[in-house]
Coordinates of C-alpha atoms and ligand atoms in Angstrom, one line a residue:
X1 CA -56.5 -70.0 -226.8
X2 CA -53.1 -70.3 -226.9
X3 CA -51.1 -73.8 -226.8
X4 CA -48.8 -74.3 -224.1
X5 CA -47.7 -77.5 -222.2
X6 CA -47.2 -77.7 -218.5
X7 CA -43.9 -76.3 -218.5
X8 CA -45.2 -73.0 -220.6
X9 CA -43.2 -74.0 -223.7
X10 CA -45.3 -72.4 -226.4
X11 CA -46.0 -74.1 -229.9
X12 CA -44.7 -72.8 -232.7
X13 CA -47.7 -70.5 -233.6
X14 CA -47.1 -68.6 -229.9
X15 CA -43.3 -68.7 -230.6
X16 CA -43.4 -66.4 -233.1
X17 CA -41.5 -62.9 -233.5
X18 CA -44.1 -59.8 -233.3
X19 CA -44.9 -59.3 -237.4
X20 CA -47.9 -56.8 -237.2
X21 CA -48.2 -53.0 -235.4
X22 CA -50.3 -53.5 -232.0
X23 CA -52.1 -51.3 -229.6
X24 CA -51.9 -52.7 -226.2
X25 CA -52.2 -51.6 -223.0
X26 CA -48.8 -52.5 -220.9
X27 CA -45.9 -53.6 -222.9
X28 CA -43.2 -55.5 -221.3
X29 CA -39.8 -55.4 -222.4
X30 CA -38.0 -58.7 -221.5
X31 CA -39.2 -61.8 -220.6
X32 CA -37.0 -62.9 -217.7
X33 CA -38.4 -63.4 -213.5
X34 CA -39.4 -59.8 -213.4
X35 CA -40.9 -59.2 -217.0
X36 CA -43.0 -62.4 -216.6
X37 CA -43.9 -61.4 -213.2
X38 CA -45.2 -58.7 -213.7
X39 CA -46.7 -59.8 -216.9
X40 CA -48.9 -62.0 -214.9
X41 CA -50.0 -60.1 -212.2
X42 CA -51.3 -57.2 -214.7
X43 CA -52.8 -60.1 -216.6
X44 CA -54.4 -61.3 -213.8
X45 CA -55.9 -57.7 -212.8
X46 CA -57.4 -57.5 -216.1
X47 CA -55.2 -55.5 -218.4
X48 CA -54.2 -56.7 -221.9
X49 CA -50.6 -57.1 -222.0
X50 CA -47.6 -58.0 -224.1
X51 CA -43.9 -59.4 -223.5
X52 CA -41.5 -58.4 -226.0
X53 CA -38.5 -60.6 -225.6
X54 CA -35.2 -60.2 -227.7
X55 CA -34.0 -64.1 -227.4
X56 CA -36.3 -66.3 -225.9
X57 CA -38.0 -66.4 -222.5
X58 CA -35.4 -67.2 -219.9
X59 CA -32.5 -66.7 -221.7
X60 CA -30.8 -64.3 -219.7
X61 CA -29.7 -65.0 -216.2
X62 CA -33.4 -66.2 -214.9
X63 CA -33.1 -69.1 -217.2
X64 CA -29.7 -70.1 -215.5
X65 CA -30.3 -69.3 -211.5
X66 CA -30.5 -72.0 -209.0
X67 CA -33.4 -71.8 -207.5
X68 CA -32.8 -70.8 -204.1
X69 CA -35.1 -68.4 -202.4
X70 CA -34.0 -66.1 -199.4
X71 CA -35.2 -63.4 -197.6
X72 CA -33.3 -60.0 -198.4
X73 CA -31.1 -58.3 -200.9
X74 CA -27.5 -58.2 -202.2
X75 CA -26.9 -55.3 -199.9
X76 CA -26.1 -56.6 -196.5
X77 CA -28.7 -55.9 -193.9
X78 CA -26.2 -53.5 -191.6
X79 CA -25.3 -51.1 -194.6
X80 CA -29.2 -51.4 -195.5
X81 CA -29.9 -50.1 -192.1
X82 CA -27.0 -47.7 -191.9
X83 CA -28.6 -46.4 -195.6
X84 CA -32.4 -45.7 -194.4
X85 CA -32.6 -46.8 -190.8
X86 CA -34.6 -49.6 -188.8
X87 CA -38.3 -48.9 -189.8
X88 CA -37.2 -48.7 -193.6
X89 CA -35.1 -51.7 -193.6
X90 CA -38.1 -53.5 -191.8
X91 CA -40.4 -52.8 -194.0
X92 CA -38.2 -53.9 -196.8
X93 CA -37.2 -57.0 -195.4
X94 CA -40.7 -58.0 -195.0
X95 CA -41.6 -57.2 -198.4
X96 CA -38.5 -59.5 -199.5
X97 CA -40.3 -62.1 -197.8
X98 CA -43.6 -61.8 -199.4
X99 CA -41.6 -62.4 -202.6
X100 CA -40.8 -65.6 -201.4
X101 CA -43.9 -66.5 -200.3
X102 CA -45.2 -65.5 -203.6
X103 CA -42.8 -67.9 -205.4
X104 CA -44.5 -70.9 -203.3
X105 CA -47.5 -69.9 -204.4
X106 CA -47.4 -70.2 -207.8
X107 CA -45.5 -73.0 -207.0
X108 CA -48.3 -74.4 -205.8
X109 CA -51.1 -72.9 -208.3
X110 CA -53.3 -75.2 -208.8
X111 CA -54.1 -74.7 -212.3
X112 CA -50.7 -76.7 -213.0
X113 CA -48.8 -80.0 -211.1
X114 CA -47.3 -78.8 -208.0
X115 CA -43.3 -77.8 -208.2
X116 CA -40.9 -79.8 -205.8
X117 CA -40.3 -77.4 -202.6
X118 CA -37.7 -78.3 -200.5
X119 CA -37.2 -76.0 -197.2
X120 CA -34.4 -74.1 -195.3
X121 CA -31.3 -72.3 -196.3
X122 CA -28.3 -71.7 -194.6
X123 CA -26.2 -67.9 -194.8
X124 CA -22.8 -69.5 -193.6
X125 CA -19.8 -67.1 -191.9
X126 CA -16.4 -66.9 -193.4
X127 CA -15.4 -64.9 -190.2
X128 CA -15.9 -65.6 -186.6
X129 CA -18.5 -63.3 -186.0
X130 CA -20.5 -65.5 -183.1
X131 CA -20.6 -62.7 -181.2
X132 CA -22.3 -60.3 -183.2
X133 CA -24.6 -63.3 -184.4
X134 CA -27.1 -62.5 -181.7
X135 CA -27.4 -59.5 -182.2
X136 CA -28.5 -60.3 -185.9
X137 CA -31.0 -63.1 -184.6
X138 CA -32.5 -60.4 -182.5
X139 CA -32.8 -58.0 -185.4
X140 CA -34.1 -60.2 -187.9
X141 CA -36.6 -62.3 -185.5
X142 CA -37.8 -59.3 -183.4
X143 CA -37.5 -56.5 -185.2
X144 CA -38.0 -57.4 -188.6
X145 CA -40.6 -60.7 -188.0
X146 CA -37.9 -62.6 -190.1
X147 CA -38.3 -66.6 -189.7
X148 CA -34.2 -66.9 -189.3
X149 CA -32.2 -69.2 -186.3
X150 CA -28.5 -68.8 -185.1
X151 CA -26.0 -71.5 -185.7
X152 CA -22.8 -72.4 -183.8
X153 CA -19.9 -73.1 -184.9
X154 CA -20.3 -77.2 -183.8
X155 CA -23.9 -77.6 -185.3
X156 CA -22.0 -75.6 -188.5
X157 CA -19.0 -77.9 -189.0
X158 CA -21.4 -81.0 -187.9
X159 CA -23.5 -80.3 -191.5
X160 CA -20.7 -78.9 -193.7
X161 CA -16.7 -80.3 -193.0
X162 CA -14.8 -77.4 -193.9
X163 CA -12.7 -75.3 -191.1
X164 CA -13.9 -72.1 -193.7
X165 CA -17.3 -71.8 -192.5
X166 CA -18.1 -70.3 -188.8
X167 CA -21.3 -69.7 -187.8
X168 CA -24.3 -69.3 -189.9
X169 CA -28.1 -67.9 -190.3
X170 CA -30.8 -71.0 -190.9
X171 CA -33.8 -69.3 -192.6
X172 CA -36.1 -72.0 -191.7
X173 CA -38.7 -70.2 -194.5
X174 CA -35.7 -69.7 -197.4
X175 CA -36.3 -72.9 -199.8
X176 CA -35.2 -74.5 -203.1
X177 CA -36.8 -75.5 -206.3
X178 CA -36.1 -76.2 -209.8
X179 CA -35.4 -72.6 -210.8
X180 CA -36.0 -73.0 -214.6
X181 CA -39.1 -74.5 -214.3
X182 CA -40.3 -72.0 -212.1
X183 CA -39.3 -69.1 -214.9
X184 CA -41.4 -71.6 -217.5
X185 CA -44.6 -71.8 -215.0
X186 CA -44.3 -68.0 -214.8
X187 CA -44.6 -67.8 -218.9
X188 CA -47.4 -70.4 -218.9
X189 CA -49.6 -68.8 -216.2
X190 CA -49.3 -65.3 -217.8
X191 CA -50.1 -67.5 -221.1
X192 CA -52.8 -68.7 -219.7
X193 CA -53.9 -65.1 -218.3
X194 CA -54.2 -64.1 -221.7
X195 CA -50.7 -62.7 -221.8
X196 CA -48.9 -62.5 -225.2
X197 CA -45.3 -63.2 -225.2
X198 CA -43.3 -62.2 -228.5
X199 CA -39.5 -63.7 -228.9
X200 CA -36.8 -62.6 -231.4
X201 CA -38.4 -59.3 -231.1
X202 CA -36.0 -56.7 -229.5
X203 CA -37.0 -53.4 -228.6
X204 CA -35.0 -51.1 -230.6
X205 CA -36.5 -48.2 -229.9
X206 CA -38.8 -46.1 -227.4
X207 CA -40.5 -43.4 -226.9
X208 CA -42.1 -42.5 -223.7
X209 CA -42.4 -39.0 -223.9
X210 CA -46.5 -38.7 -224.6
X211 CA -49.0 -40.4 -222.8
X212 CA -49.2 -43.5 -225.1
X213 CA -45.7 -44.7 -225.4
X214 CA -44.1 -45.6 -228.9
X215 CA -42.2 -48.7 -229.2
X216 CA -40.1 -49.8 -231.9
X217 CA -38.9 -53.4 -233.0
X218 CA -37.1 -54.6 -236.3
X219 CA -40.8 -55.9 -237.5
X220 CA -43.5 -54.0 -236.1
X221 CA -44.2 -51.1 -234.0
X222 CA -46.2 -51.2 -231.1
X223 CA -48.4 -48.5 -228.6
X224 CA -48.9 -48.8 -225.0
X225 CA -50.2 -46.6 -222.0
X226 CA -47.9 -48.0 -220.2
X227 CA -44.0 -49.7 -220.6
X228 CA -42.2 -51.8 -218.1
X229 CA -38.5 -52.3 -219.2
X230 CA -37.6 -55.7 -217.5
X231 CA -34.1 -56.6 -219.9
X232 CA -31.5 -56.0 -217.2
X233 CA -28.2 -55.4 -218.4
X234 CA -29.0 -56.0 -222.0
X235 CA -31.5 -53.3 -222.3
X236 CA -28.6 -51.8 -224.5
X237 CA -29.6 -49.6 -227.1
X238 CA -33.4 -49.6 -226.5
X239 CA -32.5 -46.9 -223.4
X240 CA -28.6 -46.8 -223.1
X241 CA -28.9 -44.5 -220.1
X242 CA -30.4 -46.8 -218.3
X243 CA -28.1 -49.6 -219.5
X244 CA -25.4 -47.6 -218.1
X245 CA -26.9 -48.1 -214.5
X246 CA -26.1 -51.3 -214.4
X247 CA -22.8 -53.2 -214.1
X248 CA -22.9 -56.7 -216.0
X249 CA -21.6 -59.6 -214.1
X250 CA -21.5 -62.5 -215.4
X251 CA -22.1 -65.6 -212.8
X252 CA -20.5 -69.5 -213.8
X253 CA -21.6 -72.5 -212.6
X254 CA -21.7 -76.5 -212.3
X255 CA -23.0 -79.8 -211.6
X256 CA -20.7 -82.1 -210.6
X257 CA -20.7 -85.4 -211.7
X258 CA -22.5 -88.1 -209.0
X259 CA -20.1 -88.5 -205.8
X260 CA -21.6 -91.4 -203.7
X261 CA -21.6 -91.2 -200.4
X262 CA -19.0 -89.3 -199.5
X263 CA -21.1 -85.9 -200.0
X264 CA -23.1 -86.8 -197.6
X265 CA -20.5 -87.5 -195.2
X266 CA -18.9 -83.9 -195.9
X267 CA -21.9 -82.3 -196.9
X268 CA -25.0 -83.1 -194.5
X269 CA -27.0 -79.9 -194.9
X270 CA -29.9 -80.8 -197.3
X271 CA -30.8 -77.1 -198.5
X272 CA -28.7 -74.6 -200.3
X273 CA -25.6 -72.5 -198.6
X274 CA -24.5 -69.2 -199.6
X275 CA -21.6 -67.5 -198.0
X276 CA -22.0 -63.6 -197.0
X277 CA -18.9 -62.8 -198.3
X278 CA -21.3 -63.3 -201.4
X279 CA -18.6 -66.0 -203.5
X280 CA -19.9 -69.6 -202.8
X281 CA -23.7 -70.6 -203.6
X282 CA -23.7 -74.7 -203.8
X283 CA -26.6 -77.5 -202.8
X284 CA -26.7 -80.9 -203.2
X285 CA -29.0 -82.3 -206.4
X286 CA -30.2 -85.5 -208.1
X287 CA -29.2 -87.5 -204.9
X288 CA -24.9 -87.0 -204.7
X289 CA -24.4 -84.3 -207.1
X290 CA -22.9 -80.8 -206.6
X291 CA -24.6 -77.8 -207.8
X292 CA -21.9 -75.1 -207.4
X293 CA -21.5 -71.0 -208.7
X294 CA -18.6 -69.1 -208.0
X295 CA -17.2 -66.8 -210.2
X296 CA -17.5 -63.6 -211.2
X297 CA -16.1 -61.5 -214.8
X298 CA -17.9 -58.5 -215.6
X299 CA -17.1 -59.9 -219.2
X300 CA -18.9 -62.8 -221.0
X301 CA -16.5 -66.3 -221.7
X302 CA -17.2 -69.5 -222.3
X303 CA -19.0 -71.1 -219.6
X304 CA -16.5 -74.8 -219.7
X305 CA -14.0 -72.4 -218.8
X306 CA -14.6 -72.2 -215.7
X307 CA -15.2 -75.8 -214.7
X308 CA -11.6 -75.4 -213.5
X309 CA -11.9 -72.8 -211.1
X310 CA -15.0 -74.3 -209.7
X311 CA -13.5 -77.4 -209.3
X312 CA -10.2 -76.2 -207.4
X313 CA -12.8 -73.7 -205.4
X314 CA -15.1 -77.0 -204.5
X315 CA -11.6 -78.4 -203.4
X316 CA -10.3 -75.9 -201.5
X317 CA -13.4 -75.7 -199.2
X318 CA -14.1 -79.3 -198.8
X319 CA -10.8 -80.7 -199.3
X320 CA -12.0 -84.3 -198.2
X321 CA -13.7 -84.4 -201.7
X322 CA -10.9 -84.4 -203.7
X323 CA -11.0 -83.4 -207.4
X324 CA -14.4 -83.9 -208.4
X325 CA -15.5 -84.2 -212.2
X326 CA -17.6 -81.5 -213.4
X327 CA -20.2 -82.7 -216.0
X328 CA -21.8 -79.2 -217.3
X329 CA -20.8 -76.0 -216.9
X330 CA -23.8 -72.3 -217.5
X331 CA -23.8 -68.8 -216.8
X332 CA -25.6 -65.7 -217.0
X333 CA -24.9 -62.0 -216.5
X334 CA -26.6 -60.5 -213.7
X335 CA -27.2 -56.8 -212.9
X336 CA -25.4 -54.8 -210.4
X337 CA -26.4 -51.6 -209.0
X338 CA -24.3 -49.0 -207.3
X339 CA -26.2 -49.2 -204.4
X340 CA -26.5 -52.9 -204.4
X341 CA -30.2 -52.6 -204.3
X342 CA -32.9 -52.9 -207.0
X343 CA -34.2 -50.6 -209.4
X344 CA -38.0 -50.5 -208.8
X345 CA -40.5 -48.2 -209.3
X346 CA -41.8 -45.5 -211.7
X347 CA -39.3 -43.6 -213.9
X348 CA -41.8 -41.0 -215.3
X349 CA -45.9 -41.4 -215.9
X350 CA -46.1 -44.6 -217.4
X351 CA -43.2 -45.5 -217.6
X352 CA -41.9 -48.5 -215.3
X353 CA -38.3 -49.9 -214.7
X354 CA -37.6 -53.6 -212.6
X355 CA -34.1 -54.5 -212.5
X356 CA -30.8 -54.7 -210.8
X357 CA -32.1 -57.8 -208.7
X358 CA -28.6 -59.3 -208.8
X359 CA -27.4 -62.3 -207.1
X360 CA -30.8 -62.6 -205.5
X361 CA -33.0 -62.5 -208.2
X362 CA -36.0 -64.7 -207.4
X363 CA -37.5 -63.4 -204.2
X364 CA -36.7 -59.6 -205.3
X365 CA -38.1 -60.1 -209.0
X366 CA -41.3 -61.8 -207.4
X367 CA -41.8 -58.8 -205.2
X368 CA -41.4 -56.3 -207.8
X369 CA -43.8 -57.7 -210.1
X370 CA -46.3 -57.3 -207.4
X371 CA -45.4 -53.9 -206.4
X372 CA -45.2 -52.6 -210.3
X373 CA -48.6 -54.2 -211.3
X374 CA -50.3 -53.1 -208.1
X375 CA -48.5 -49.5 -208.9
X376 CA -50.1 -49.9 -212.3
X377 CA -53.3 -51.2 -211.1
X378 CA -54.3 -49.4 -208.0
X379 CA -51.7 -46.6 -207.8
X380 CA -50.3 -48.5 -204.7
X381 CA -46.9 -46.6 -204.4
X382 CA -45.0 -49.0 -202.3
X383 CA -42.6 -49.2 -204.6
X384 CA -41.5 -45.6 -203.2
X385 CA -40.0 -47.7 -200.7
X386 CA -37.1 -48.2 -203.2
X387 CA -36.4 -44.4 -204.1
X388 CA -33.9 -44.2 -202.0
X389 CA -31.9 -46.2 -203.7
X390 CA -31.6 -44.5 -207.4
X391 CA -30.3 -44.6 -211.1
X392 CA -26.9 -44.1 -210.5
X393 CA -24.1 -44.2 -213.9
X394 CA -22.0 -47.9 -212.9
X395 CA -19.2 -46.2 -215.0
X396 CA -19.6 -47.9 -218.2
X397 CA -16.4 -50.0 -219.8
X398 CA -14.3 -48.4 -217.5
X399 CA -16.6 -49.4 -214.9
X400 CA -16.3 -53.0 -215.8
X401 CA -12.8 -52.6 -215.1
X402 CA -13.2 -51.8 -211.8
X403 CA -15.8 -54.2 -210.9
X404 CA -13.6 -56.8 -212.0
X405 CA -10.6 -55.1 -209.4
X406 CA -13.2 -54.3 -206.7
X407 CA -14.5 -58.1 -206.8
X408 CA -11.2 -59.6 -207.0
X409 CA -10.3 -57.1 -204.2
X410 CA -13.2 -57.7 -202.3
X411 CA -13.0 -61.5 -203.1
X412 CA -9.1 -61.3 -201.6
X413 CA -10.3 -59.4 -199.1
X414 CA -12.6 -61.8 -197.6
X415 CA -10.7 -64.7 -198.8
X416 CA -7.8 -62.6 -196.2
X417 CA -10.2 -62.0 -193.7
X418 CA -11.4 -65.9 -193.7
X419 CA -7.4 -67.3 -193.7
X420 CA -7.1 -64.9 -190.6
X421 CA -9.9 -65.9 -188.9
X422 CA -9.3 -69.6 -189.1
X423 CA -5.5 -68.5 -188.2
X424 CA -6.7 -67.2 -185.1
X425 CA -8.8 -69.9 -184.4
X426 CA -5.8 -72.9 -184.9
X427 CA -3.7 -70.2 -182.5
X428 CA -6.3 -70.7 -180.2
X429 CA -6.2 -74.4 -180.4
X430 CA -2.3 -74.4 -180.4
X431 CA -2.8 -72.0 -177.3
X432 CA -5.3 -74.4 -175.6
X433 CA -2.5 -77.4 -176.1
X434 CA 0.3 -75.3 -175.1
X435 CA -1.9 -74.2 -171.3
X436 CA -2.7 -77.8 -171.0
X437 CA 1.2 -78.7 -171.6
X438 CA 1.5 -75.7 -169.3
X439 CA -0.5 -77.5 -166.5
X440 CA 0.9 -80.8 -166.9
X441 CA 4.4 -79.5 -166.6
X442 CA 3.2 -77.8 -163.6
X443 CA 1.3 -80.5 -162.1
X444 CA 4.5 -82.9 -162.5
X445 CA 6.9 -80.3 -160.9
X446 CA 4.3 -80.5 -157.9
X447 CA 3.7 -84.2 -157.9
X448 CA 7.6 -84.3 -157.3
X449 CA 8.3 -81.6 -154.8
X450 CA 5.5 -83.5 -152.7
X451 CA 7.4 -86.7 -153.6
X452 CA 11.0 -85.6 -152.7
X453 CA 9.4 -83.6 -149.4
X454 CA 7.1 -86.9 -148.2
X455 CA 11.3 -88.9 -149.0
X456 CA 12.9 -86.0 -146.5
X457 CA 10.4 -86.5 -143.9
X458 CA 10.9 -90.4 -143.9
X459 CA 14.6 -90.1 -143.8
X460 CA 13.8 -87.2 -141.0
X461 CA 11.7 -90.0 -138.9
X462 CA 14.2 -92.8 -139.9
X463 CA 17.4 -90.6 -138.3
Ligands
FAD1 C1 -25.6 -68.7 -212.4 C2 -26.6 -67.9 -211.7 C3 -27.3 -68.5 -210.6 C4 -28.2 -67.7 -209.9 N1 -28.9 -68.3 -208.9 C5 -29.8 -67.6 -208.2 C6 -30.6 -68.2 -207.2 O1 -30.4 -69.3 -206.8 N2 -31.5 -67.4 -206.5 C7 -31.7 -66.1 -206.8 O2 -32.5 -65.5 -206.2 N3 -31.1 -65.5 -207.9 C8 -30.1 -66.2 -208.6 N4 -29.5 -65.6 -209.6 C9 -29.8 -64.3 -210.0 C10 -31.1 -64.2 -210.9 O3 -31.0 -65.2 -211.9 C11 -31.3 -62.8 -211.5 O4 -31.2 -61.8 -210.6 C12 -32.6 -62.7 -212.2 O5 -32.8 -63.8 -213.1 C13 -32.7 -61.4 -213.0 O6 -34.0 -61.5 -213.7 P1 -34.4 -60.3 -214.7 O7 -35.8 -60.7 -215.2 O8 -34.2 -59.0 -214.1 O9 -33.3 -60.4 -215.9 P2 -33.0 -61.4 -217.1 O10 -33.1 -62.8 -216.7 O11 -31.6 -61.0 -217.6 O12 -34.0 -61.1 -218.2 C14 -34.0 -60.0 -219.0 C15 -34.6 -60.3 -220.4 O13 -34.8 -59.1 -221.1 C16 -34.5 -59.4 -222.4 N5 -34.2 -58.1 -223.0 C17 -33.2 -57.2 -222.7 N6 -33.3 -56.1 -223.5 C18 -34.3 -56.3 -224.3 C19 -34.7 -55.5 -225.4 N7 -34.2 -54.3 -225.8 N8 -35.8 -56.0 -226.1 C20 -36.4 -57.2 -225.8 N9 -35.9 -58.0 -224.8 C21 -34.9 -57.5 -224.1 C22 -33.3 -60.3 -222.4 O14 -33.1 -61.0 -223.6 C23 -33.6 -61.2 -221.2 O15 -34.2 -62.4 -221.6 C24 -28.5 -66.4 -210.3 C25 -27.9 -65.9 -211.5 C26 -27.0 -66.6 -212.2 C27 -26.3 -66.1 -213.4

């Protein structure tokens, strides 16, 4: 039995780094959202399995995320559909869904106290794009069975007072928890399952060439009919061609320090908002804090150095909160794909990648551990759903290089296309004052011919 407390922290015993050669049945390499996943659901079907974890559990970006849950992916829904059409993009959309239902129900499992849930999540426009906004509402209600609600402009600015944001999605089913203890409930569930989870034990090594794969750490060796590698970009030298699939970007946030009442008054919306340009992810916490990520490097630095570009970014969209004090600053390195889309599914027989889950890492890692384990379990092959999207070189350093241009590009490119946009819409406000002025002018030029003309015809009547 091993010794875990509610929020899966193992003692020391279970701590431990893997000292002695195993045989196992599944061997998972890294335990972050989708090695612990899938650890559990394989678990749960009956398999004896082990996570081999290079740091500790969570350490990589799934100890670090904020715990929003949303339907969909980092690739935006019209290039998904312009990549493999309606009934594809449907069916994945769906599936993105179930992940987040999943989450809620481990949640909720009853063999531990019940996680804090709060619901609804709001996808805010940098752009005026209200007329295209139906259009999505149809798509995503209709064709796709998506929960998801249209916002105006008004009922936008009456939650969040900034002129940056337009219109927005409300995905009354999208929700929030606290995203760390989530990860630990994972680790003690699969604990409980009869999972055994190994840190400071990187994978050095592998071979998955026979039909009982060879796997090498610094202390022991290990043999398993089947491997899922689950380390996202810091698979490194274990498999560096699959490494190179990925481009490393690192994400920084913050929690503000408390600020009273007036967040409420500028910010009224109680779930979390993320902007589809992809920059701004923020909620209010703990009452009158803000929890805020923004930047991107595809290089690793120091997360306090960036409590100054969150702060002037927090600024600069709600100006009437002034300069805020940042109390702590975090960041992880999430992994990008090519084709913004994750890398799920069956690389050869018995062999098993899940990663690339991005920005949106909770729903998508929850519905790859299901697909993986039911691929292991029952041959479903679901998971085929995702081979249209595959392992494509990110370009290695020089890669990195041009992430960082194409994000700062991209970044100025929507930052451009959101100064424009509210251009446009102060020219139409100016335009709106100067017709009115128009009308006025007008409407006093008449009031005085009809004066001067009703004078004439008294001094006609007085001659
Ligand atoms: C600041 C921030 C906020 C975020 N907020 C959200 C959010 O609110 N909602 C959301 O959906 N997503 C969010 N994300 C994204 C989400 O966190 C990630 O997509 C997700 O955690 C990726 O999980 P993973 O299991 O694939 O990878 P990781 O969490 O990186 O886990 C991989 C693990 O594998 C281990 N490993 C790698 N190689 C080896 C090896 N050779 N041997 C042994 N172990 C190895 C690593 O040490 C690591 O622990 C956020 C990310 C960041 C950085």
């Amino acid at each position: 039995m091993t010794l875990t407390d509610a929020n899966g922290n193992a003692s020391d015993t279970e701590r431990r780094r893997l000292g002695a050669d195993l045989d196992v049945e599944i061997c998972i390499v890294g335990a972050g959202l989708a090695g612990l996943t899938i650890a559990l659901e394989t678990a749960r079907a009956g398999y004896n399995v082990v996570v081999l974890e290079a740091r500790t559990i969570g350490w990589g970006a799934s100890g670090h995320q904020l715990g929003t849950v949303m339907p969909g992916y980092d690739l935006p829904i019209d290039d998904l559909l312009g990549r493999v059409g309606l009934a594809a993009t449907s069916e994945l959309w769906k599936l993105s869904q179930a992940g987040g239902d999943y989450i809620r129900r481990i949640a909720a499992d009853p063999a531990l106290p019940a996680l804090a849930v709060t619901d609804g999540t709001l996808e805010v426009s940098t752009v005026d794009v209200g007329d295209r906004l139906i259009a999505r509402m149809q798509l995503l209600n209709d064709d796709f069975g998506i929960d998801a609600e249209g916002w105006q402009l008004e009922r936008v600015r009456d939650v969040l007072r900034t002129r940056r944001y337009f219109h927005a999605v409300h995905y009354p089913r999208g929700f929030q928890l606290d995203g760390r203890a989530y990860l630990m409930r994972l680790a003690a569930l699969a604990r409980q399952a009869g999972v055994r989870i190994f840190e400071d034990t990187p994978v050095i090594g592998l071979d998955a060439s026979g039909i009982r794969k060879r796997i090498v750490t610094p202390s022991a060796k290990l043999r398993a009919a089947q491997v899922v590698l689950a380390g996202n970009v810091h698979l490194g030298t274990a498999v560096p061609r699959l490494a190179a699939t990925l481009l490393p970007v690192w994400r920084h946030a913050a929690i503000t320090a408390p600020l009273g009442e007036k967040l409420h008054q500028v910010i009224g919306f109680k779930g979390s908002v993320v902007d589809s340009d992809g920059i701004d992810h923020f909620r209010v916490v703990d009452g009158d804090r803000l929890m805020w990520v923004s930047p991107e490097t595809t290089w690793d630095a120091p997360a306090k150095r960036f409590a100054g570009p969150i702060r002037r970014r927090i600024r600069s969209i709600f100006p009437a909160l002034g300069t805020v004090a940042i109390e702590a600053t975090w960041g992880g390195a999430v992994g990008q794909t090519v084709h913004q889309m994750p890398q799920i599914g069956q690389l050869r027989k018995g062999l098993w990648i899940a990663s690339g889950f991005s920005r949106q890492g909770l729903n998508t890692s929850a519905m790859a551990g299901q697909l993986v384990a039911r691929g292991i379990d029952i041959n479903d092959d679901q998971w085929r759903l995702f081979s249209p999207f595959e392992l494509v070189w990110a370009g290695g350093p020089t890669g990195r290089v041009a992430g960082q241009v194409i994000g700062l590009w991209t970044r100025g490119r929507a930052a451009a296309a959101g100064a424009f946009a509210r251009y446009r819409e102060g020219a139409k406000v100016r335009e709106v004052k100067r017709a009115e002025k128009r009308e006025a002018a007008n409407r006093e030029i008449a009031r005085r011919v009809r004066l001067s003309k009703q004078s004439e015809r008294r001094d006609d009547q007085s001659v």
